[in-house]
Amino acid sequence: MVGSDDDRRPEQVNRSTVSGSADLVQARDVYGGVHFHSGGPSPAHPPPRQLPGDVHGFVNRVEELGSLNRLLVDEAVRATLIVICGTAGVGKTALALRWAHAVRERFPDGQLHANLRGYDPGQPSRPEQVLDRFLRALGVPPSAVPADLEDRAALYRSRLADRRVLVLLDNAATVRQVRPLLPGTSSCLVIVTSRSLLSGLVSRDGGRRLTLRMLSEDDAVTLLRDVTADYRTGDDPQELAELARLCARLPLALRIAAERAASRPFMPLGELIQDLRDESALWDALTAEEGEEADAVRTVFAWSYRALDASAARLFRLLGLHPGPDVSAPAAAALADVPAGQVRQPLDALVRAHLLEQSAPGRYQLHDLLRAYAVDQAKHLESEESRRAALGRVVRWYLHTADAALGRTLPFYRTVPLDPPPDLTPLAFATAGEADAWFTVEQDNLVAATRAAADTGSPRVAWHLAVLLRSVFMHRNAFDAWFTTARVGLAAARSLDDRRAEAEALESLGKAHFQSRQLVEAAEHHRAALAIRREIGDEHGLAVSINALGLLALRHRQLTDALGHFGDSLAIFIRRDDRRWQALLLSNLAETRYELGDLAEAVPLLEQALAMQQDIEDRGQEGNSLFFLSMTLRELGRTDEALAAIEAALAIAETGSPVWLAHWLVEYARVQRALNQPAAALEAAHRAATVQRRLGDRSREATALDETGEAYRGLGRPEESVAFHRRAAAVHRQLGDGWQLALTLDHLATALAESGQVEEANRCWHEASMILARFPDPRAGRLRARVTPA
């Protein structure tokens, strides 16, 4: 809870400074002050450290490492883009990671990493997806990430300008995948690994290519010895050399073969080699000639795969069907249709055999070559029905586990009830924090599962999952994932000719556009949902869509229209005896009355809403009603009651959503100013701005910055408040929010006047007056009368 200390005095608060074009407020406690930064990442967004762990058992490559070092330090040949190419399994990623870890201290502004999955049997990573992740890692709020690929690339280049960042792009298949991810500054270094030459990056983008060859025989034997040393002794060097040759001296194949040898310490190496020769002859008889290296790798895969027991072999081939980039143990159990307790042993067997990589505790991923091999085995050894059933199980597992997680984090947002799965055991979550963490780590898999469900004949699962996920992405501003799943859900619903589902998907798209400030598109989707619901007689959905139109009217400050929509929606929910929605609509009506200046009418509406919300334990909406109640009571002069209301709201937010916390803290700051506690107000506004910056809500961050300026003015320091008001005004202007811009211009003008800049103050008041003339409501009229010169 934000405190208020009567002993805090203006002179105890550090002065703020502005440097360049400010793009971030760093908020600390009230004694730390407020700082603007136009350069590096803020403490709230430390430099990204995305490199995967260094490679264990790395062998030699001294010459290649030396070449890379020269490309970095030798001014005559210095490169900012290096392409490491070579055949599959030759160790490109291992070399890139070993060198990147060795030189990362030269790049203090961070390291970015992306697996572009250019050769994965699944979908490769798209540049716009990677840019979204990179921009967030660089401190760009989600709502500030542009929708267009070119705009994202331009913002990415701007963020990296004059910074020293290392970017590792693994497994690129085409130049098109890479080019938008190039920083465009000589202070950064990009390392690309690829099986292709990517000649365009060399000829057009100035890249330097390093072609990685197979290990020398000595190095290949050394790798085999290093892996087997603790398990085997006395192996004949000539036999080790023969094993290395059969593996084409490729590190991926060598590690798998070495692990097989290590797991059979008493089996003569000659017998293992003969076994591998037999496998090689069989493979040659079954496949077309594609080159020694490809045949050697697949031969080693087959040799190791055939040594697995039945459960591990089946799990391996089914893992190739998993739609996402990695897989948890419980998801693997669902895929294989075995109890969770029985999947650990085959997973461990696959990891020991180097057929599967454990990327984090309880999480696993396949090398793209191994994934392709697993898919091939699944096609040969699993019937189409079996493959379809496995994929169906895992996407339904994601659906029901996501439903369980949402039930723990946001129970009132489970709008589409699901029947319990008869053949699955979804995860259970002890706490909301545990469920929220699951959503974080599984986001990419959930998007992939939604798409896979639609692509493989489970459209009902696809639209259910999309509708369920909208509530998750709504509270995270995860717009890429939200738009992707909502559009998949809409297509799936239409493929079923399910009009109710189609309306749900349209509502999700409407909410996504509304939250991302694309109000024209939001209105189109909400009206389309409304038309369907009216057509099919979905009374509940109809009322929800009418409420959405009310929110759009409120955003446009069409307050009379908003009252009409909210009233119509409330009447339906009263008839349906839906108390949760009744309370929400009462709160929306109260907010509209507040905006109209009808404060006395707003209070009883909020009191009715609160009574219902407390009775049904809808804590989030209760906090929102308390927030509006505080605003109303504060303007009525009932400041102590306002303080009690906003403190109760913050108590809910502290154990709930950071979205609520950041929004409601601004009102707490206003109440503190009304109580003549500007230092406490400043502290609250600082915190609100920091959280909003992390959440990516630029509009609300600007509101928090504006309140920060008001707090500084309350401290008797109008000169410092000016910078905050200017920044807030710039954001509101950019977002096209005329009402908030007018309010901020009034605050800016007041601060300018108090600091002696009367001429500029008058210009700001004049602009505010012109904007306010567009709004016909009484509150706007009163404010315009005050800011317009007599």
Coordinates of N, CA, C and O in Angstrom, one line a residue, residues 319-448:
L319 N 6.4 -36.7 -30.2 CA 6.9 -35.4 -29.9 C 7.1 -34.6 -31.2 O 7.0 -33.4 -31.2
G320 N 7.3 -35.3 -32.3 CA 7.5 -34.6 -33.6 C 6.2 -33.9 -34.0 O 6.2 -33.0 -34.8
L321 N 5.0 -34.4 -33.5 CA 3.7 -33.9 -33.8 C 3.3 -32.7 -33.0 O 2.4 -32.0 -33.3
H322 N 4.0 -32.4 -31.9 CA 3.7 -31.3 -31.0 C 3.7 -30.0 -31.8 O 4.7 -29.7 -32.4
P323 N 2.7 -29.2 -31.7 CA 2.6 -28.0 -32.5 C 3.5 -26.8 -32.1 O 3.8 -25.9 -32.9
G324 N 4.0 -26.8 -30.8 CA 4.7 -25.6 -30.3 C 6.2 -25.8 -30.4 O 6.7 -26.9 -30.7
P325 N 6.9 -24.8 -30.0 CA 8.4 -24.8 -30.0 C 9.0 -25.7 -28.9 O 10.2 -26.1 -29.1
D326 N 8.4 -25.9 -27.8 CA 8.9 -26.7 -26.8 C 7.7 -27.4 -26.1 O 6.5 -27.1 -26.4
V327 N 8.0 -28.3 -25.2 CA 6.9 -29.1 -24.6 C 7.2 -29.4 -23.1 O 8.4 -29.6 -22.8
S328 N 6.2 -29.3 -22.3 CA 6.4 -29.7 -20.9 C 6.1 -31.1 -20.7 O 5.5 -31.8 -21.6
A329 N 6.5 -31.7 -19.6 CA 6.3 -33.1 -19.3 C 4.8 -33.4 -19.3 O 4.4 -34.4 -19.9
P330 N 3.9 -32.6 -18.6 CA 2.5 -33.0 -18.6 C 1.9 -32.9 -20.1 O 1.0 -33.7 -20.4
A331 N 2.3 -32.0 -20.9 CA 1.8 -31.9 -22.3 C 2.3 -33.1 -23.0 O 1.5 -33.7 -23.9
A332 N 3.5 -33.6 -22.8 CA 4.0 -34.8 -23.4 C 3.2 -36.0 -23.0 O 2.9 -36.9 -23.8
A333 N 2.8 -36.0 -21.8 CA 2.0 -37.1 -21.3 C 0.6 -37.2 -22.0 O 0.1 -38.2 -22.4
A334 N 0.0 -36.0 -22.2 CA -1.2 -35.9 -22.9 C -1.0 -36.4 -24.4 O -1.9 -37.1 -24.9
L335 N 0.0 -36.0 -25.0 CA 0.3 -36.3 -26.4 C 0.4 -37.8 -26.5 O -0.1 -38.4 -27.4
A336 N 1.1 -38.5 -25.5 CA 1.3 -39.9 -25.6 C 0.2 -40.7 -25.0 O 0.2 -42.0 -25.0
D337 N -0.8 -40.0 -24.3 CA -1.9 -40.7 -23.7 C -1.4 -41.6 -22.6 O -1.8 -42.8 -22.5
V338 N -0.5 -41.1 -21.7 CA -0.1 -41.9 -20.6 C -0.2 -41.0 -19.3 O -0.2 -39.7 -19.5
P339 N -0.3 -41.5 -18.1 CA -0.3 -40.7 -16.9 C 1.0 -39.9 -16.8 O 2.0 -40.3 -17.3
A340 N 0.8 -38.7 -16.2 CA 2.0 -37.8 -16.1 C 3.2 -38.5 -15.4 O 4.3 -38.3 -15.7
G341 N 2.9 -39.3 -14.4 CA 4.0 -40.0 -13.7 C 4.7 -41.0 -14.5 O 5.8 -41.4 -14.2
Q342 N 4.2 -41.4 -15.6 CA 4.8 -42.4 -16.5 C 5.6 -41.9 -17.6 O 6.1 -42.6 -18.4
V343 N 5.5 -40.5 -17.8 CA 6.2 -39.9 -18.9 C 7.7 -39.5 -18.6 O 8.5 -39.3 -19.5
R344 N 8.0 -39.4 -17.3 CA 9.3 -38.9 -17.0 C 10.4 -39.9 -17.4 O 11.4 -39.5 -17.9
Q345 N 10.2 -41.2 -17.3 CA 11.2 -42.2 -17.6 C 11.5 -42.2 -19.1 O 12.7 -42.1 -19.5
P346 N 10.5 -42.2 -20.0 CA 10.9 -42.1 -21.4 C 11.5 -40.7 -21.8 O 12.3 -40.7 -22.7
L347 N 11.0 -39.7 -21.2 CA 11.7 -38.4 -21.4 C 13.1 -38.4 -21.0 O 14.0 -37.9 -21.8
D348 N 13.4 -38.9 -19.9 CA 14.8 -39.0 -19.4 C 15.6 -39.9 -20.4 O 16.8 -39.6 -20.6
A349 N 15.0 -41.0 -20.9 CA 15.8 -41.8 -21.8 C 16.1 -41.1 -23.1 O 17.2 -41.3 -23.6
L350 N 15.2 -40.3 -23.6 CA 15.4 -39.5 -24.8 C 16.5 -38.5 -24.6 O 17.3 -38.2 -25.4
V351 N 16.5 -37.8 -23.4 CA 17.5 -36.8 -23.1 C 18.9 -37.5 -23.0 O 19.9 -37.0 -23.5
R352 N 18.9 -38.7 -22.3 CA 20.2 -39.4 -22.2 C 20.8 -39.8 -23.5 O 22.0 -39.8 -23.7
A353 N 19.9 -40.1 -24.4 CA 20.3 -40.6 -25.8 C 20.6 -39.4 -26.7 O 20.9 -39.6 -27.9
H354 N 20.5 -38.1 -26.2 CA 20.7 -36.9 -27.0 C 19.7 -36.8 -28.1 O 20.0 -36.1 -29.1
L355 N 18.6 -37.5 -28.0 CA 17.5 -37.3 -29.0 C 16.6 -36.2 -28.6 O 15.7 -35.8 -29.4
L356 N 16.7 -35.7 -27.4 CA 15.8 -34.6 -26.9 C 16.7 -33.7 -26.0 O 17.5 -34.2 -25.3
E357 N 16.4 -32.5 -26.1 CA 17.2 -31.5 -25.2 C 16.3 -31.0 -24.1 O 15.1 -30.6 -24.4
Q358 N 16.8 -31.0 -22.9 CA 16.0 -30.4 -21.8 C 16.4 -29.0 -21.7 O 17.5 -28.6 -21.3
S359 N 15.5 -28.1 -22.1 CA 15.8 -26.7 -22.2 C 15.7 -25.9 -20.9 O 16.2 -24.8 -20.7
A360 N 14.9 -26.4 -20.0 CA 14.6 -25.8 -18.7 C 14.0 -27.0 -17.8 O 13.6 -28.0 -18.3
P361 N 14.0 -26.8 -16.5 CA 13.4 -27.8 -15.7 C 12.0 -28.2 -16.1 O 11.1 -27.3 -16.2
G362 N 11.8 -29.4 -16.5 CA 10.5 -29.9 -16.9 C 10.1 -29.5 -18.3 O 8.9 -29.7 -18.7
R363 N 11.0 -28.9 -19.1 CA 10.6 -28.5 -20.5 C 11.7 -29.0 -21.4 O 12.9 -29.1 -21.1
Y364 N 11.2 -29.4 -22.6 CA 12.0 -30.1 -23.6 C 11.8 -29.6 -25.0 O 10.7 -29.1 -25.3
Q365 N 12.8 -29.7 -25.8 CA 12.7 -29.4 -27.2 C 13.5 -30.3 -28.1 O 14.5 -30.8 -27.7
L366 N 13.1 -30.4 -29.4 CA 13.8 -31.2 -30.4 C 14.6 -30.4 -31.3 O 14.2 -29.3 -31.7
H367 N 15.9 -30.8 -31.6 CA 16.6 -30.2 -32.7 C 15.8 -30.4 -33.9 O 15.1 -31.3 -34.1
D368 N 15.9 -29.4 -34.9 CA 15.0 -29.5 -36.0 C 15.2 -30.7 -36.9 O 14.3 -31.3 -37.4
L369 N 16.5 -31.2 -36.9 CA 16.8 -32.5 -37.7 C 16.1 -33.6 -37.0 O 15.5 -34.5 -37.6
L370 N 16.1 -33.7 -35.6 CA 15.5 -34.7 -34.9 C 14.0 -34.6 -35.0 O 13.3 -35.7 -35.0
R371 N 13.5 -33.4 -35.0 CA 12.0 -33.3 -35.2 C 11.6 -33.8 -36.5 O 10.6 -34.5 -36.6
A372 N 12.3 -33.5 -37.5 CA 12.0 -34.0 -38.9 C 12.0 -35.5 -38.9 O 11.2 -36.2 -39.5
Y373 N 13.0 -36.1 -38.2 CA 13.1 -37.5 -38.2 C 12.0 -38.1 -37.4 O 11.4 -39.2 -37.8
A374 N 11.6 -37.5 -36.3 CA 10.5 -37.9 -35.5 C 9.2 -37.9 -36.3 O 8.4 -38.8 -36.2
V375 N 9.0 -36.8 -37.0 CA 7.8 -36.7 -37.9 C 7.8 -37.8 -38.9 O 6.7 -38.5 -39.2
D376 N 8.9 -38.1 -39.5 CA 9.0 -39.2 -40.5 C 8.7 -40.5 -39.9 O 7.9 -41.3 -40.5
Q377 N 9.2 -40.8 -38.7 CA 8.9 -42.1 -38.0 C 7.4 -42.1 -37.6 O 6.8 -43.2 -37.8
A378 N 6.8 -41.0 -37.2 CA 5.4 -41.0 -36.9 C 4.5 -41.3 -38.1 O 3.6 -42.1 -38.1
K379 N 4.9 -40.8 -39.3 CA 4.2 -41.1 -40.5 C 4.3 -42.5 -40.9 O 3.3 -43.1 -41.5
H380 N 5.4 -43.1 -40.7 CA 5.6 -44.5 -41.1 C 5.0 -45.5 -40.1 O 4.5 -46.6 -40.5
L381 N 5.1 -45.2 -38.8 CA 4.7 -46.2 -37.7 C 3.4 -45.9 -37.0 O 2.9 -46.7 -36.3
E382 N 2.9 -44.7 -37.2 CA 1.6 -44.4 -36.6 C 0.6 -44.2 -37.7 O 0.8 -43.5 -38.7
S383 N -0.6 -44.7 -37.5 CA -1.7 -44.5 -38.5 C -2.1 -43.1 -38.5 O -1.9 -42.3 -37.5
E384 N -2.8 -42.7 -39.5 CA -3.3 -41.3 -39.6 C -4.3 -41.1 -38.4 O -4.3 -40.0 -37.8
E385 N -5.1 -42.1 -38.1 CA -6.0 -42.0 -36.9 C -5.2 -41.8 -35.6 O -5.6 -40.9 -34.8
S386 N -4.1 -42.5 -35.5 CA -3.3 -42.4 -34.2 C -2.7 -41.0 -34.1 O -2.7 -40.4 -33.1
R387 N -2.2 -40.5 -35.3 CA -1.5 -39.2 -35.3 C -2.6 -38.1 -35.0 O -2.3 -37.2 -34.2
R388 N -3.7 -38.2 -35.6 CA -4.8 -37.2 -35.4 C -5.3 -37.3 -33.9 O -5.5 -36.2 -33.3
A389 N -5.3 -38.5 -33.3 CA -5.8 -38.6 -31.9 C -4.8 -38.0 -31.0 O -5.1 -37.3 -30.0
A390 N -3.5 -38.2 -31.3 CA -2.4 -37.6 -30.4 C -2.5 -36.1 -30.4 O -2.4 -35.4 -29.4
L391 N -2.6 -35.5 -31.6 CA -2.6 -34.1 -31.7 C -3.9 -33.5 -31.1 O -3.9 -32.5 -30.4
G392 N -5.0 -34.3 -31.3 CA -6.2 -33.8 -30.7 C -6.2 -33.8 -29.2 O -6.7 -32.9 -28.5
R393 N -5.5 -34.9 -28.6 CA -5.4 -34.9 -27.1 C -4.6 -33.7 -26.6 O -5.0 -33.1 -25.6
V394 N -3.5 -33.4 -27.3 CA -2.6 -32.3 -26.7 C -3.3 -31.0 -26.9 O -3.2 -30.1 -25.9
V395 N -4.0 -30.7 -28.0 CA -4.6 -29.4 -28.1 C -5.8 -29.3 -27.1 O -6.1 -28.2 -26.5
R396 N -6.5 -30.4 -26.9 CA -7.6 -30.4 -25.8 C -7.0 -30.2 -24.4 O -7.6 -29.6 -23.6
W397 N -5.8 -30.8 -24.2 CA -5.1 -30.6 -22.9 C -4.8 -29.2 -22.7 O -5.0 -28.6 -21.6
Y398 N -4.3 -28.5 -23.7 CA -4.0 -27.1 -23.6 C -5.3 -26.3 -23.3 O -5.3 -25.4 -22.5
L399 N -6.4 -26.6 -24.0 CA -7.6 -26.0 -23.8 C -8.1 -26.1 -22.4 O -8.4 -25.1 -21.7
H400 N -8.1 -27.3 -21.8 CA -8.7 -27.5 -20.5 C -7.7 -27.0 -19.4 O -8.2 -26.6 -18.4
T401 N -6.4 -27.1 -19.7 CA -5.5 -26.6 -18.7 C -5.6 -25.0 -18.7 O -5.6 -24.4 -17.6
A402 N -5.7 -24.4 -19.8 CA -5.9 -23.0 -19.9 C -7.2 -22.6 -19.2 O -7.3 -21.6 -18.5
D403 N -8.3 -23.4 -19.3 CA -9.5 -23.1 -18.7 C -9.3 -23.2 -17.1 O -9.9 -22.3 -16.4
A404 N -8.6 -24.2 -16.7 CA -8.3 -24.3 -15.2 C -7.5 -23.1 -14.7 O -7.8 -22.6 -13.6
A405 N -6.5 -22.7 -15.5 CA -5.7 -21.6 -15.1 C -6.5 -20.3 -15.1 O -6.4 -19.5 -14.1
L406 N -7.4 -20.1 -16.0 CA -8.2 -18.9 -16.1 C -9.2 -18.9 -14.9 O -9.5 -17.9 -14.3
G407 N -9.7 -20.1 -14.5 CA -10.6 -20.2 -13.4 C -9.9 -19.8 -12.1 O -10.6 -19.3 -11.2
R408 N -8.6 -19.9 -12.0 CA -7.9 -19.5 -10.8 C -7.5 -18.0 -10.9 O -7.5 -17.3 -9.9
T409 N -7.2 -17.5 -12.1 CA -6.7 -16.1 -12.2 C -7.9 -15.1 -12.4 O -7.9 -14.1 -11.8
L410 N -8.8 -15.5 -13.3 CA -9.9 -14.6 -13.6 C -11.2 -15.4 -13.8 O -11.7 -15.6 -14.9
P411 N -11.7 -15.9 -12.7 CA -12.9 -16.8 -12.8 C -14.1 -16.2 -13.5 O -14.9 -17.0 -14.2
F412 N -14.3 -14.9 -13.4 CA -15.5 -14.4 -14.0 C -15.4 -14.2 -15.5 O -16.3 -13.8 -16.2
Y413 N -14.2 -14.5 -16.0 CA -14.0 -14.3 -17.5 C -14.1 -15.6 -18.2 O -13.9 -15.6 -19.4
R414 N -14.5 -16.6 -17.6 CA -14.7 -17.9 -18.3 C -16.1 -17.9 -18.9 O -17.1 -18.3 -18.3
T415 N -16.2 -17.3 -20.1 CA -17.5 -17.0 -20.7 C -18.1 -18.2 -21.4 O -19.3 -18.3 -21.7
V416 N -17.3 -19.2 -21.8 CA -17.8 -20.4 -22.6 C -17.6 -21.6 -21.7 O -16.4 -22.1 -21.6
P417 N -18.6 -22.2 -21.1 CA -18.4 -23.4 -20.2 C -17.9 -24.6 -21.0 O -18.4 -24.8 -22.1
L418 N -17.0 -25.3 -20.4 CA -16.5 -26.5 -21.1 C -16.9 -27.8 -20.3 O -16.9 -27.7 -19.0
D419 N -17.3 -28.8 -21.0 CA -17.5 -30.1 -20.3 C -16.2 -30.7 -19.8 O -15.2 -30.6 -20.5
P420 N -16.2 -31.4 -18.7 CA -14.9 -32.0 -18.2 C -14.4 -33.0 -19.2 O -15.2 -33.8 -19.8
P421 N -13.1 -33.0 -19.5 CA -12.6 -34.0 -20.5 C -12.6 -35.4 -19.9 O -12.1 -35.6 -18.8
P422 N -13.1 -36.3 -20.7 CA -13.2 -37.7 -20.1 C -11.9 -38.4 -20.2 O -11.7 -39.4 -19.4
D423 N -11.0 -38.0 -21.0 CA -9.8 -38.8 -21.3 C -8.5 -38.0 -21.0 O -7.4 -38.4 -21.4
L424 N -8.6 -36.9 -20.3 CA -7.4 -36.0 -20.1 C -7.4 -35.6 -18.6 O -8.4 -35.5 -17.9
T425 N -6.2 -35.3 -18.1 CA -6.0 -34.8 -16.8 C -5.3 -33.4 -16.9 O -4.1 -33.4 -17.0
P426 N -6.1 -32.3 -17.0 CA -5.4 -31.0 -17.1 C -4.7 -30.7 -15.8 O -5.0 -31.3 -14.8
L427 N -3.8 -29.7 -15.9 CA -3.2 -29.3 -14.7 C -4.1 -28.6 -13.7 O -5.1 -28.0 -14.2
A428 N -3.8 -28.7 -12.5 CA -4.6 -27.9 -11.4 C -3.6 -26.9 -10.9 O -2.4 -27.1 -10.8
F429 N -4.1 -25.8 -10.4 CA -3.2 -24.7 -10.0 C -3.6 -24.3 -8.5 O -4.8 -24.0 -8.3
A430 N -2.6 -24.3 -7.7 CA -2.9 -23.9 -6.3 C -3.2 -22.5 -6.0 O -3.9 -22.1 -5.2
T431 N -2.5 -21.6 -6.8 CA -2.6 -20.2 -6.6 C -2.8 -19.5 -8.0 O -2.5 -20.0 -9.0
A432 N -3.3 -18.2 -7.9 CA -3.4 -17.4 -9.1 C -2.0 -17.2 -9.7 O -1.9 -17.1 -10.9
G433 N -1.0 -16.9 -8.9 CA 0.3 -16.7 -9.4 C 0.9 -17.9 -10.1 O 1.5 -17.7 -11.2
E434 N 0.6 -19.1 -9.7 CA 1.1 -20.3 -10.4 C 0.4 -20.4 -11.7 O 1.0 -20.7 -12.7
A435 N -0.9 -20.1 -11.8 CA -1.6 -20.2 -13.0 C -1.1 -19.1 -14.0 O -1.0 -19.3 -15.2
D436 N -0.9 -17.9 -13.5 CA -0.4 -16.8 -14.3 C 1.0 -17.1 -14.9 O 1.3 -16.8 -16.1
A437 N 1.8 -17.7 -14.1 CA 3.2 -18.1 -14.6 C 3.0 -19.2 -15.7 O 3.8 -19.2 -16.7
W438 N 2.1 -20.1 -15.6 CA 1.9 -21.1 -16.6 C 1.5 -20.4 -18.0 O 2.0 -20.8 -19.0
F439 N 0.6 -19.4 -17.9 CA 0.2 -18.7 -19.1 C 1.5 -18.0 -19.7 O 1.6 -18.0 -21.0
T440 N 2.3 -17.5 -18.9 CA 3.5 -16.8 -19.4 C 4.4 -17.8 -20.2 O 4.8 -17.5 -21.3
V441 N 4.7 -18.9 -19.6 CA 5.7 -19.9 -20.2 C 5.0 -20.6 -21.4 O 5.7 -21.0 -22.3
E442 N 3.7 -20.7 -21.4 CA 3.1 -21.5 -22.5 C 2.5 -20.6 -23.6 O 1.8 -21.2 -24.5
Q443 N 2.7 -19.3 -23.6 CA 2.0 -18.5 -24.5 C 2.2 -18.9 -26.0 O 1.2 -19.0 -26.7
D444 N 3.4 -19.2 -26.4 CA 3.7 -19.6 -27.8 C 3.0 -20.9 -28.1 O 2.5 -21.1 -29.2
N445 N 3.1 -21.8 -27.1 CA 2.4 -23.1 -27.4 C 0.9 -23.0 -27.5 O 0.3 -23.7 -28.2
L446 N 0.3 -22.1 -26.7 CA -1.1 -21.9 -26.8 C -1.6 -21.3 -28.1 O -2.6 -21.7 -28.7
V447 N -0.8 -20.4 -28.6 CA -1.1 -19.9 -30.0 C -0.9 -21.0 -31.0 O -1.8 -21.1 -31.9
A448 N 0.2 -21.7 -30.9 CA 0.4 -22.8 -31.8 C -0.7 -23.9 -31.7 O -1.2 -24.5 -32.7

